[in-house]
Amino acid sequence: MTFLVALSAGWEAGGPVYAVKARRADEAMAAVRDKLGGDKAPVVVGSLSTRTAKAIGLKIGEVRTI
């Protein structure tokens, strides 16, 4: 599944949203936290269809700004 993840503070302020292909939501949030660091908490804000994830070539564990 491909999750859309944002940083809690950035989401309210219109910050970036990241697409992450992972098996579970907690894995997706951990991938964003590991990539970005900092003290902001990532939150799942949606998902992408399998078709869209395949079209953009997203790989498992990859974090990409959308």
Coordinates of N, CA, C and O in Angstrom, one line a residue:
M1 N 0.8 -1.2 0.0 CA 0.0 0.0 0.0 C 0.9 1.2 0.0 O 2.0 1.2 0.5
T2 N 0.4 2.3 -0.6 CA 1.2 3.5 -0.6 C 0.5 4.6 0.2 O -0.7 5.0 -0.1
F3 N 1.2 5.0 1.3 CA 0.6 6.0 2.2 C 1.1 7.4 1.9 O 2.2 7.6 1.4
L4 N 0.2 8.4 2.1 CA 0.6 9.8 2.1 C 0.8 10.2 3.5 O 0.0 10.1 4.4
V5 N 2.0 10.7 3.7 CA 2.4 11.1 5.1 C 2.9 12.5 5.1 O 3.6 13.0 4.2
A6 N 2.5 13.3 6.1 CA 2.9 14.7 6.3 C 3.4 14.8 7.7 O 3.1 14.0 8.6
L7 N 4.2 15.9 7.9 CA 4.6 16.2 9.3 C 3.5 17.0 9.9 O 2.9 17.9 9.3
S8 N 3.1 16.6 11.2 CA 2.0 17.2 11.8 C 2.0 18.7 11.8 O 1.0 19.4 11.4
A9 N 3.1 19.4 12.0 CA 3.1 20.9 12.0 C 3.0 21.4 10.6 O 2.4 22.4 10.3
G10 N 3.7 20.7 9.6 CA 3.6 21.1 8.2 C 2.3 20.9 7.6 O 1.9 21.7 6.7
W11 N 1.6 19.9 8.0 CA 0.3 19.6 7.4 C -0.7 20.8 7.6 O -1.3 21.2 6.6
E12 N -0.7 21.3 8.8 CA -1.6 22.4 9.0 C -1.2 23.7 8.3 O -2.0 24.5 7.9
A13 N 0.1 23.8 8.1 CA 0.6 25.0 7.4 C 0.8 24.8 5.9 O 1.4 25.6 5.3
G14 N 0.3 23.7 5.4 CA 0.4 23.5 3.9 C 1.8 23.0 3.5 O 2.3 23.2 2.4
G15 N 2.5 22.3 4.5 CA 3.8 21.7 4.2 C 3.7 20.6 3.2 O 2.7 20.2 2.7
P16 N 4.9 20.0 2.9 CA 5.0 18.9 1.9 C 4.3 17.6 2.4 O 4.2 17.4 3.6
V17 N 3.9 16.8 1.4 CA 3.3 15.5 1.7 C 4.2 14.5 1.0 O 4.6 14.7 -0.1
Y18 N 4.4 13.4 1.7 CA 5.3 12.4 1.1 C 4.6 11.1 0.8 O 3.7 10.7 1.6
A19 N 4.9 10.5 -0.3 CA 4.3 9.2 -0.6 C 5.4 8.1 -0.2 O 6.5 8.2 -0.5
V20 N 4.9 7.1 0.5 CA 5.7 6.0 1.0 C 5.0 4.7 0.7 O 3.9 4.5 1.2
K21 N 5.7 3.8 0.0 CA 5.2 2.5 -0.2 C 5.7 1.6 0.9 O 6.9 1.4 1.1
A22 N 4.7 1.0 1.7 CA 5.0 0.2 2.9 C 3.9 -0.7 3.2 O 2.8 -0.5 2.7
R23 N 4.1 -1.8 4.0 CA 3.1 -2.7 4.3 C 2.1 -2.2 5.3 O 0.9 -2.5 5.3
R24 N 2.6 -1.3 6.2 CA 1.8 -0.8 7.3 C 2.0 0.7 7.5 O 3.1 1.2 7.1
A25 N 1.0 1.3 8.1 CA 1.1 2.8 8.3 C 2.3 3.2 9.2 O 3.0 4.1 8.9
D26 N 2.5 2.4 10.2 CA 3.6 2.7 11.1 C 5.0 2.6 10.4 O 5.9 3.4 10.7
E27 N 5.1 1.7 9.5 CA 6.4 1.6 8.7 C 6.5 2.8 7.8 O 7.7 3.3 7.7
A28 N 5.5 3.3 7.2 CA 5.5 4.5 6.4 C 5.9 5.7 7.2 O 6.8 6.5 6.8
M29 N 5.3 5.9 8.4 CA 5.7 7.0 9.3 C 7.1 6.9 9.7 O 7.8 8.0 9.8
A30 N 7.6 5.7 10.0 CA 9.0 5.6 10.5 C 9.9 5.9 9.3 O 11.0 6.5 9.6
A31 N 9.6 5.6 8.1 CA 10.4 5.9 6.9 C 10.6 7.4 6.8 O 11.7 7.9 6.5
V32 N 9.5 8.1 6.9 CA 9.5 9.6 6.8 C 10.4 10.2 8.0 O 11.2 11.0 7.8
R33 N 10.1 9.7 9.2 CA 10.9 10.1 10.4 C 12.4 9.9 10.2 O 13.2 10.8 10.5
D34 N 12.7 8.8 9.7 CA 14.2 8.4 9.5 C 14.8 9.3 8.4 O 15.9 9.8 8.6
K35 N 14.0 9.6 7.4 CA 14.6 10.4 6.3 C 14.7 11.9 6.7 O 15.7 12.5 6.4
L36 N 13.7 12.4 7.4 CA 13.7 13.8 7.7 C 14.3 14.2 9.0 O 14.7 15.3 9.2
G37 N 14.3 13.3 10.0 CA 14.7 13.6 11.3 C 13.9 14.7 12.0 O 12.7 14.9 11.6
G38 N 14.4 15.4 12.9 CA 13.7 16.5 13.5 C 12.8 16.0 14.6 O 12.7 14.8 14.9
D39 N 12.0 16.9 15.1 CA 11.1 16.6 16.3 C 9.6 16.6 15.9 O 8.8 16.4 16.7
K40 N 9.3 16.7 14.6 CA 7.9 16.8 14.2 C 7.4 15.3 14.0 O 8.2 14.5 13.5
A41 N 6.2 15.1 14.4 CA 5.6 13.8 14.3 C 5.0 13.6 12.9 O 4.1 14.3 12.5
P42 N 5.3 12.5 12.2 CA 4.6 12.2 10.9 C 3.2 11.7 11.2 O 3.0 10.9 12.1
V43 N 2.3 12.0 10.3 CA 0.9 11.5 10.4 C 0.5 11.0 9.0 O 0.9 11.6 8.0
V44 N -0.3 10.0 8.9 CA -0.8 9.5 7.7 C -2.0 10.4 7.3 O -2.9 10.5 8.1
V45 N -2.0 10.9 6.1 CA -3.1 11.8 5.7 C -3.9 11.3 4.5 O -4.8 11.9 4.1
G46 N -3.5 10.1 4.0 CA -4.2 9.5 2.9 C -3.4 8.4 2.3 O -2.5 7.9 2.9
S47 N -3.8 8.0 1.1 CA -3.1 6.9 0.4 C -3.2 7.2 -1.1 O -4.0 8.0 -1.6
L48 N -2.3 6.5 -1.9 CA -2.4 6.5 -3.3 C -2.8 5.1 -3.8 O -2.6 4.1 -3.2
S49 N -3.5 5.1 -4.9 CA -3.9 3.9 -5.5 C -2.7 3.1 -6.0 O -1.6 3.7 -6.3
T50 N -2.8 1.8 -6.1 CA -1.7 0.9 -6.6 C -1.4 1.4 -8.0 O -0.2 1.4 -8.4
R51 N -2.3 1.7 -8.8 CA -2.1 2.1 -10.2 C -1.2 3.4 -10.2 O -0.3 3.5 -11.0
T52 N -1.5 4.4 -9.4 CA -0.7 5.6 -9.3 C 0.7 5.4 -8.8 O 1.6 5.9 -9.4
A53 N 0.8 4.6 -7.8 CA 2.1 4.2 -7.3 C 3.0 3.5 -8.3 O 4.2 3.8 -8.4
K54 N 2.4 2.7 -9.1 CA 3.1 2.0 -10.1 C 3.5 2.9 -11.2 O 4.6 2.9 -11.8
A55 N 2.6 3.9 -11.6 CA 2.9 4.8 -12.6 C 4.0 5.7 -12.3 O 4.8 6.1 -13.2
I56 N 4.2 6.1 -11.0 CA 5.3 7.0 -10.7 C 6.6 6.2 -10.3 O 7.6 6.8 -10.0
G57 N 6.5 4.8 -10.3 CA 7.7 4.0 -10.1 C 8.1 4.0 -8.6 O 9.3 3.8 -8.4
L58 N 7.2 4.1 -7.7 CA 7.6 4.1 -6.3 C 8.0 2.7 -5.8 O 7.3 1.7 -6.1
K59 N 9.1 2.6 -5.1 CA 9.6 1.3 -4.7 C 9.3 1.2 -3.2 O 9.1 2.1 -2.5
I60 N 9.3 -0.1 -2.7 CA 9.0 -0.3 -1.3 C 10.0 0.4 -0.4 O 11.2 0.3 -0.6
G61 N 9.5 1.2 0.6 CA 10.4 1.9 1.5 C 10.9 3.2 1.0 O 11.5 4.0 1.8
E62 N 10.6 3.5 -0.3 CA 11.0 4.8 -0.8 C 10.1 6.0 -0.3 O 8.9 5.8 -0.2
V63 N 10.7 7.1 0.0 CA 10.0 8.3 0.4 C 10.1 9.3 -0.7 O 11.2 9.7 -1.0
R64 N 9.0 9.8 -1.2 CA 9.1 10.7 -2.3 C 8.1 11.9 -2.0 O 6.9 11.7 -1.6
T65 N 8.5 13.1 -2.2 CA 7.7 14.3 -2.1 C 6.6 14.3 -3.2 O 7.0 14.1 -4.3
I66 N 5.4 14.5 -2.8 CA 4.3 14.6 -3.8 C 3.8 16.0 -3.8 O 3.6 16.6 -2.9

